[in-house]
Every structure is written in structure tokens, then in C-alpha cells.
Short mmCIF file of C-alpha atoms and ligand atoms in Angstrom, two decimals:
data_model
loop_
_atom_site.label_atom_id
_atom_site.label_comp_id
_atom_site.label_asym_id
_atom_site.label_seq_id
_atom_site.Cartn_x
_atom_site.Cartn_y
_atom_site.Cartn_z
CA MET H 1 13.09 -1.13 18.99
CA MET H 2 10.60 0.69 16.13
CA LYS H 3 7.44 -1.31 15.71
CA ILE H 4 6.06 -2.69 11.76
CA VAL H 5 3.11 -4.15 11.20
CA ILE H 6 2.95 -4.61 6.97
CA ILE H 7 -0.05 -5.92 5.29
CA GLY H 8 0.74 -6.99 1.32
CA ALA H 9 4.04 -9.14 3.09
CA SER H 10 3.66 -12.06 1.45
CA SER H 11 5.81 -10.49 -1.77
CA GLY H 12 6.73 -8.35 -3.36
CA LEU H 13 7.19 -4.63 -2.02
CA GLY H 14 5.52 -5.64 1.10
CA ARG H 15 7.31 -8.94 1.32
CA ARG H 16 11.04 -6.82 0.65
CA MET H 17 9.79 -4.41 3.14
CA ALA H 18 8.96 -6.46 6.28
CA LEU H 19 13.11 -8.31 5.83
CA ASP H 20 14.88 -4.74 4.81
CA PHE H 21 12.97 -3.85 8.76
CA ALA H 22 13.86 -6.91 10.51
CA ARG H 23 17.01 -7.08 9.00
CA ILE H 24 17.77 -3.80 10.74
CA GLY H 25 16.27 -4.12 14.59
CA CYS H 26 12.28 -2.84 13.52
CA ARG H 27 9.91 -5.48 15.36
CA VAL H 28 7.88 -6.57 12.60
CA GLY H 29 4.10 -8.05 12.29
CA ILE H 30 3.68 -9.86 8.62
CA ALA H 31 -0.22 -10.27 7.38
CA ALA H 32 -0.70 -11.59 3.99
CA ARG H 33 -3.12 -14.44 3.01
CA ARG H 34 -0.81 -16.69 2.42
CA SER H 35 0.88 -18.41 4.76
CA ALA H 36 4.70 -20.18 2.86
CA PRO H 37 5.75 -17.05 2.90
CA LEU H 38 5.12 -15.52 5.72
CA GLU H 39 6.91 -17.68 7.63
CA GLU H 40 10.10 -18.58 5.26
CA ILE H 41 10.34 -13.96 6.29
CA LYS H 42 9.84 -15.13 9.80
CA HIS H 43 12.33 -18.53 9.75
CA LEU H 44 14.99 -15.59 9.13
CA TYR H 45 13.58 -13.31 11.94
CA PRO H 46 12.55 -15.03 14.29
CA SER H 47 13.46 -13.02 17.16
CA ASN H 48 12.04 -10.10 15.29
CA VAL H 49 9.09 -10.92 12.90
CA ALA H 50 5.37 -11.87 13.80
CA ALA H 51 2.81 -13.41 11.58
CA MET H 52 -0.32 -13.60 11.13
CA THR H 53 -2.79 -14.77 8.21
CA ILE H 54 -5.22 -11.86 7.14
CA ASP H 55 -7.54 -11.87 3.95
CA VAL H 56 -8.44 -8.74 4.19
CA THR H 57 -11.92 -9.63 2.32
CA ALA H 58 -12.32 -11.29 5.40
CA PRO H 59 -15.27 -10.47 8.17
CA ASP H 60 -12.44 -11.44 10.52
CA ALA H 61 -9.29 -9.79 8.95
CA VAL H 62 -9.36 -6.60 11.88
CA ARG H 63 -9.71 -9.37 14.91
CA ARG H 64 -6.57 -10.87 13.61
CA PHE H 65 -4.82 -7.30 12.51
CA TYR H 66 -5.13 -6.29 16.45
CA ASP H 67 -4.07 -9.79 17.49
CA LEU H 68 -1.06 -9.31 15.24
CA ILE H 69 -0.15 -6.05 17.37
CA GLU H 70 -0.41 -7.66 20.32
CA LEU H 71 1.69 -9.76 19.19
CA ILE H 72 4.63 -7.21 18.54
CA ASP H 73 3.29 -5.58 21.12
CA GLY H 74 1.96 -2.71 19.82
CA MET H 75 2.38 -0.17 16.20
CA ASP H 76 4.08 2.61 15.80
CA ILE H 77 4.43 2.38 11.67
CA PHE H 78 1.60 0.58 9.48
CA ILE H 79 2.61 -0.38 6.35
CA ASN H 80 -0.65 -1.49 3.85
CA ALA H 81 0.88 -2.82 0.88
CA ALA H 82 -2.14 -5.20 0.83
CA GLY H 83 -3.66 -4.83 -3.11
CA ILE H 84 -4.70 -6.43 -5.97
CA GLY H 85 -4.53 -5.27 -9.89
CA PHE H 86 -5.42 -6.41 -13.31
CA ALA H 87 -5.23 -5.04 -16.75
CA ASP H 88 -9.20 -5.14 -18.11
CA PRO H 89 -10.42 -3.71 -20.59
CA ASP H 90 -13.45 -6.54 -20.85
CA LEU H 91 -14.56 -4.96 -17.51
CA ASP H 92 -14.49 -8.50 -16.12
CA ASP H 93 -17.93 -8.73 -13.31
CA ALA H 94 -15.17 -11.30 -11.42
CA LYS H 95 -11.56 -9.33 -11.58
CA LEU H 96 -14.07 -5.70 -11.40
CA SER H 97 -15.20 -7.27 -7.92
CA THR H 98 -11.96 -8.89 -6.35
CA THR H 99 -10.02 -5.33 -7.14
CA LEU H 100 -13.55 -3.18 -4.79
CA ARG H 101 -13.12 -5.56 -2.22
CA THR H 102 -9.58 -5.76 -1.74
CA ASN H 103 -8.29 -2.19 -2.16
CA VAL H 104 -11.10 0.02 -2.31
CA GLU H 105 -13.13 -2.11 0.81
CA GLY H 106 -10.49 -4.95 2.45
CA PHE H 107 -7.77 -1.21 2.82
CA ALA H 108 -10.60 1.36 4.22
CA ARG H 109 -10.98 -1.85 6.69
CA LEU H 110 -8.04 -1.61 7.65
CA THR H 111 -6.90 1.34 7.59
CA ALA H 112 -9.45 2.48 9.55
CA ALA H 113 -9.11 -0.21 11.73
CA ALA H 114 -5.29 1.40 12.21
CA TYR H 115 -6.32 5.05 12.50
CA ARG H 116 -8.82 3.59 15.33
CA TYR H 117 -5.77 2.29 17.15
CA TYR H 118 -3.95 5.00 17.35
CA ARG H 119 -7.23 6.60 18.25
CA ASP H 120 -8.07 4.46 21.26
CA THR H 121 -4.42 3.99 22.31
CA ALA H 122 -3.24 5.80 25.51
CA ASN H 123 0.33 5.10 24.92
CA VAL H 124 1.16 6.15 21.69
CA SER H 125 2.93 9.40 21.47
CA GLN H 126 2.14 9.18 17.22
CA GLY H 127 1.11 7.01 14.34
CA GLN H 128 1.79 6.52 11.28
CA ILE H 129 -0.32 4.54 8.39
CA ALA H 130 1.75 4.87 5.61
CA ALA H 131 -0.02 2.99 1.57
CA ILE H 132 0.96 1.98 -1.77
CA THR H 133 -1.21 3.21 -2.91
CA SER H 134 0.00 4.22 -7.27
CA VAL H 135 0.38 6.40 -9.62
CA ALA H 136 -2.38 5.15 -11.62
CA GLY H 137 -4.38 6.80 -9.20
CA THR H 138 -4.15 9.81 -10.29
CA LYS H 139 -6.22 9.56 -13.64
CA GLY H 140 -8.86 7.80 -15.34
CA ILE H 141 -6.89 4.45 -17.27
CA GLY H 142 -9.06 2.99 -19.28
CA VAL H 143 -7.73 -0.67 -19.12
CA ALA H 144 -7.47 -0.53 -15.38
CA ALA H 145 -10.48 1.09 -14.37
CA ALA H 146 -11.10 -0.41 -11.66
CA TYR H 147 -7.89 -0.26 -10.42
CA SER H 148 -7.50 2.87 -11.10
CA ALA H 149 -10.70 4.13 -9.66
CA SER H 150 -9.88 2.08 -6.14
CA LYS H 151 -6.63 3.47 -6.23
CA ARG H 152 -7.84 7.00 -6.37
CA PHE H 153 -10.34 6.02 -4.01
CA GLN H 154 -7.26 5.00 -1.26
CA GLN H 155 -5.83 8.68 -2.00
CA THR H 156 -8.83 10.21 -1.41
CA PHE H 157 -9.35 7.89 2.35
CA LEU H 158 -5.55 8.75 3.26
CA ASN H 159 -6.71 12.83 3.07
CA ALA H 160 -9.98 12.17 4.36
CA LEU H 161 -8.44 10.67 7.42
CA GLU H 162 -5.57 13.42 8.00
CA GLN H 163 -8.93 15.68 8.34
CA LEU H 164 -10.25 13.80 10.84
CA ALA H 165 -7.35 13.26 12.44
CA TYR H 166 -6.59 16.90 12.47
CA GLN H 167 -10.05 18.16 14.14
CA GLN H 168 -10.17 14.89 16.94
CA GLN H 169 -6.16 16.16 17.66
CA VAL H 170 -5.16 12.22 17.16
CA ASN H 171 -1.40 12.76 16.58
CA VAL H 172 -0.83 10.27 13.51
CA ALA H 173 0.79 10.66 10.26
CA PHE H 174 -0.56 10.15 7.08
CA THR H 175 1.85 8.78 4.37
CA ASP H 176 1.26 8.00 0.28
CA ILE H 177 3.63 6.11 -2.02
CA ARG H 178 3.17 6.39 -5.52
CA PRO H 179 4.90 3.63 -7.59
CA GLY H 180 4.91 3.15 -10.78
CA PHE H 181 5.72 0.15 -12.57
CA VAL H 182 7.78 -2.05 -9.69
CA ASP H 183 8.53 -5.20 -11.22
CA THR H 184 7.22 -7.99 -9.11
CA PRO H 185 3.49 -10.67 -9.60
CA LEU H 186 0.75 -7.96 -9.49
CA LEU H 187 2.17 -6.91 -13.06
CA ALA H 188 1.18 -10.19 -15.56
CA GLU H 189 4.30 -11.55 -17.21
CA GLY H 190 5.73 -11.13 -20.65
CA ARG H 191 4.84 -7.53 -20.80
CA ASP H 192 6.95 -5.23 -22.01
CA TYR H 193 6.27 -1.87 -19.40
CA PRO H 194 7.38 1.15 -19.83
CA MET H 195 10.11 2.87 -17.10
CA LEU H 196 9.76 -0.91 -15.32
CA MET H 197 11.89 0.21 -12.07
CA THR H 198 12.65 -3.32 -9.49
CA VAL H 199 11.65 -3.94 -6.11
CA ASP H 200 15.72 -3.51 -5.43
CA ARG H 201 15.69 -0.20 -6.62
CA VAL H 202 12.80 1.24 -5.23
CA ALA H 203 12.40 -0.97 -1.55
CA PRO H 204 14.73 1.21 -0.45
CA LEU H 205 13.38 4.62 -1.45
CA ILE H 206 9.94 3.96 -0.04
CA GLU H 207 10.72 3.41 2.80
CA THR H 208 13.41 5.46 3.74
CA ALA H 209 10.49 7.95 2.28
CA ILE H 210 8.12 6.15 5.00
CA LEU H 211 10.55 6.59 7.93
CA ARG H 212 10.91 10.20 7.14
CA CYS H 213 6.90 11.25 6.76
CA ARG H 214 7.13 12.11 4.21
CA ARG H 215 2.94 12.91 3.54
CA VAL H 216 2.75 11.97 -0.41
CA TYR H 217 6.40 10.66 -2.22
CA THR H 218 5.94 9.45 -6.21
CA VAL H 219 9.26 6.75 -6.89
CA ASP H 220 11.24 7.55 -9.47
CA TYR H 221 11.79 10.81 -9.98
CA ARG H 222 11.16 10.04 -13.36
CA TRP H 223 6.70 8.46 -12.80
CA ARG H 224 7.04 12.11 -10.63
CA ALA H 225 7.97 13.99 -13.91
CA VAL H 226 5.39 12.47 -15.98
CA ASN H 227 1.92 12.45 -13.40
CA ALA H 228 3.15 15.72 -12.71
CA LEU H 229 2.57 16.11 -16.59
CA TRP H 230 -0.55 14.03 -17.27
CA ARG H 231 -2.30 15.37 -14.58
CA LEU H 232 -2.30 18.82 -16.25
CA VAL H 233 -3.64 17.29 -19.34
CA PRO H 234 -7.42 17.58 -19.23
CA GLN H 235 -10.21 15.07 -19.84
CA ARG H 236 -11.00 16.40 -22.83
CA LEU H 237 -7.65 15.19 -24.37
CA TRP H 238 -6.44 12.28 -21.84
CA ARG H 239 -9.65 9.86 -23.10
CA HIS H 240 -7.90 10.09 -26.31
CA ILE H 241 -4.68 8.62 -24.86
CA GLY H 242 -4.08 5.17 -25.86
CA LEU H 243 -2.42 4.18 -22.21
CA ASN H 244 -1.53 0.12 -22.35
CA TRP H 245 -0.98 -2.18 -19.08
N1 LIG M 1 3.48 -3.53 -8.83
C1 LIG M 1 3.52 -2.21 -9.91
O1 LIG M 1 3.65 -2.59 -10.71
C2 LIG M 1 2.60 -1.41 -8.45
C3 LIG M 1 2.53 0.01 -9.28
C4 LIG M 1 2.40 0.60 -8.12
C5 LIG M 1 1.84 0.82 -6.82
N2 LIG M 1 1.49 -1.06 -6.52
C6 LIG M 1 0.62 -1.60 -5.64
O2 LIG M 1 1.43 -1.59 -4.32
C7 LIG M 1 1.20 -2.29 -3.68
C8 LIG M 1 1.85 -4.11 -3.67
O3 LIG M 1 2.32 -4.19 -4.25
P1 LIG M 1 3.48 -5.85 -5.61
O4 LIG M 1 3.54 -4.50 -6.80
O5 LIG M 1 4.22 -5.55 -4.36
O6 LIG M 1 2.20 -6.67 -5.86
P2 LIG M 1 2.78 -8.31 -4.79
O7 LIG M 1 4.43 -8.73 -5.46
O8 LIG M 1 1.45 -9.29 -5.61
O9 LIG M 1 1.87 -7.47 -3.45
C9 LIG M 1 0.56 -7.62 -3.17
C10 LIG M 1 0.51 -8.19 -1.71
O10 LIG M 1 -1.12 -7.90 -1.01
C11 LIG M 1 -1.55 -9.36 -0.50
N3 LIG M 1 -2.48 -9.05 -1.27
C12 LIG M 1 -3.30 -9.84 -2.31
N4 LIG M 1 -4.83 -10.09 -1.19
C13 LIG M 1 -4.67 -9.98 -0.46
C14 LIG M 1 -6.10 -9.92 0.53
N5 LIG M 1 -6.99 -10.24 0.72
N6 LIG M 1 -5.70 -9.74 1.89
C15 LIG M 1 -4.14 -9.96 2.36
N7 LIG M 1 -3.32 -9.63 1.37
C16 LIG M 1 -3.35 -9.45 0.22
C17 LIG M 1 -0.70 -10.53 -1.08
O11 LIG M 1 -0.76 -12.28 -0.87
P3 LIG M 1 -1.38 -13.07 -0.47
O12 LIG M 1 -2.02 -12.88 -1.99
O13 LIG M 1 -0.12 -14.10 0.04
O14 LIG M 1 -2.71 -12.44 0.42
C18 LIG M 1 0.50 -9.70 -1.38
O15 LIG M 1 1.48 -9.89 -0.26
C19 LIG M 1 -0.25 -3.07 -4.00
O16 LIG M 1 -0.96 -2.02 -4.25
C20 LIG M 1 0.02 -2.24 -5.20
O17 LIG M 1 -1.11 -2.05 -6.29
C21 LIG M 1 2.43 -1.66 -7.01
#
């Protein structure tokens, strides 16, 4: 039985993946700050799911993460889906700080903890670390500066760990999932987002990409095309483009 730990499983993409993986018989460890939505998932699949409240910005996050791994008796795949994001053209200090604490510090601590788990656990032959980053991590986006920079950090952190794993002969695969806009509570209500995708459409694509150990997977094909183009735009032109979020 495959064992999967998902951080950020209380809503949106993480919640949907937890439900899908539990339904097909995986043992799933789920975590986020809010306990009620986690308990709901656990209630639906009591024998497959273990839940733990974890705030990735809290000092005890890594200890609780290891406790959760123990609760499901190991971890074949780690999925880091915890994240926050704001449109923040005013560069509000509180929003900036909470974005960086969650998406940078929290992300790095939990992802590094997963890496150490695979490095130090003798009975794991092959591990996998998957993270939901974003197309936003491929360019600096003015109205979401902290968010887009935090997503770039996540992508670079995965690249770095992949190199470290090679050097240290740690058998772990890395998967960087980069969605465009998905209709989840992360996005502000009542706004029109271009090429908005539903969780129903995106989650199965992401799950397949993770199970196939894709290294980098941009969802969906339209975002792949747009992203390929915008990555070619030099910064001196990029600064003139008025992206909204
Ligand atoms: N929606 C999009 O358009 C989109 C596009 C590209 C990438 N992404 C990325 O996809 C990932 C999932 O987001 P989503 O769209 O599914 O949004 P979401 O529904 O808001 O889910 C975010 C999850 O992260 C958890 N979380 C937030 N802060 C946390 C903290 N300090 N500690 C632990 N868990 C925390 C939330 O749970 P609690 O509040 O219960 O802690 C929630 O379960 C994020 O990394 C996001 O950046 C989203």
C-alpha cells in the first residue's frame, strides 16, 4: 500500500489529492493548520487516513511532520501543497512577511525534513518529493512580487536538493508541479482570472504527473504554451507587460 503525506490538505488541490489517493487505497497522512477539514477527510476514509495539525511556520512543524509519517508507518511520496498567496501591489509588510514565512521558510523546512527522512531511513528504497509551485515562479510578477519570488525559491530549492541527492546517493525523485490559475480559496473571490481551471480538471493531471515521477509539469497545455513564450521575454520588455492577479 503506497504511503503518501500531503501538507496543505485542508482545502483546494491538497484536499482533492488526499481524497483521491485515499479512495484508491493509499495510506494518506494529511496536515494543515485547520483541524476540522482534516477530520472531515479522515471521517470519510478512517482506515486509510491519519491527520495532524501542522503550521509550517511553527517551530514544532518538523517534529509533527515526523510524527505524522510514523502514524502512517512510512512515506513513499511527500507532497508539499501548503501555500498562501496574495495580489499585493501595495507591498504590504504583513502580507509580504507571512508569504515568505509560509512559502519560503516553511516550504524549505518541510521539504528538507522529507529529504532527511529519505536519506536517513534504511528501509526506503526510493522516495519522492513533490511540490506544487506555480507558473508564477518562472518570472517576477509585479502585482504578486513576494508570491512569485517565493515560487521561484521553491523551484530552485528542489533543483538544489536534486543535485544534493545525486552527490549523497540518496534515492529520491523530485516533482515540480506548476499550475496556472486554479479555482481554489487561494484566489481572491469575485475576480476574473484568465485561463482559470477547476480543481476537478487539474487534480487528476497533477496526480498522474506525480505517480509518473514527472520532473517538471506545468498544468495545463494552455499554460505550458503561455509559459514557454513568456519565459523567452527579456526583462527589458517584461517590465512593460501589465499582468493582473
Ligand atoms: N490556486 C491557484 O491558482 C494556484 C496556482 C499555482 C500554484 N498554486 C499553489 O498550489 C498550492 C495549493 O494551493 P491551493 O490553490 O490548493 O490553495 P488553498 O485551497 O488555499 O490551499 C492551501 C493549503 O495550504 C495550507 N496552508 C496555508 N498556510 C499553511 C501553514 N502555515 N501551515 C500549514 N498549511 C498551510 C492551507 O491549510 P490551512 O489554512 O488549514 O493551514 C491549505 O490546505 C499552493 O502552494 C499554491 O501556491 C495554486
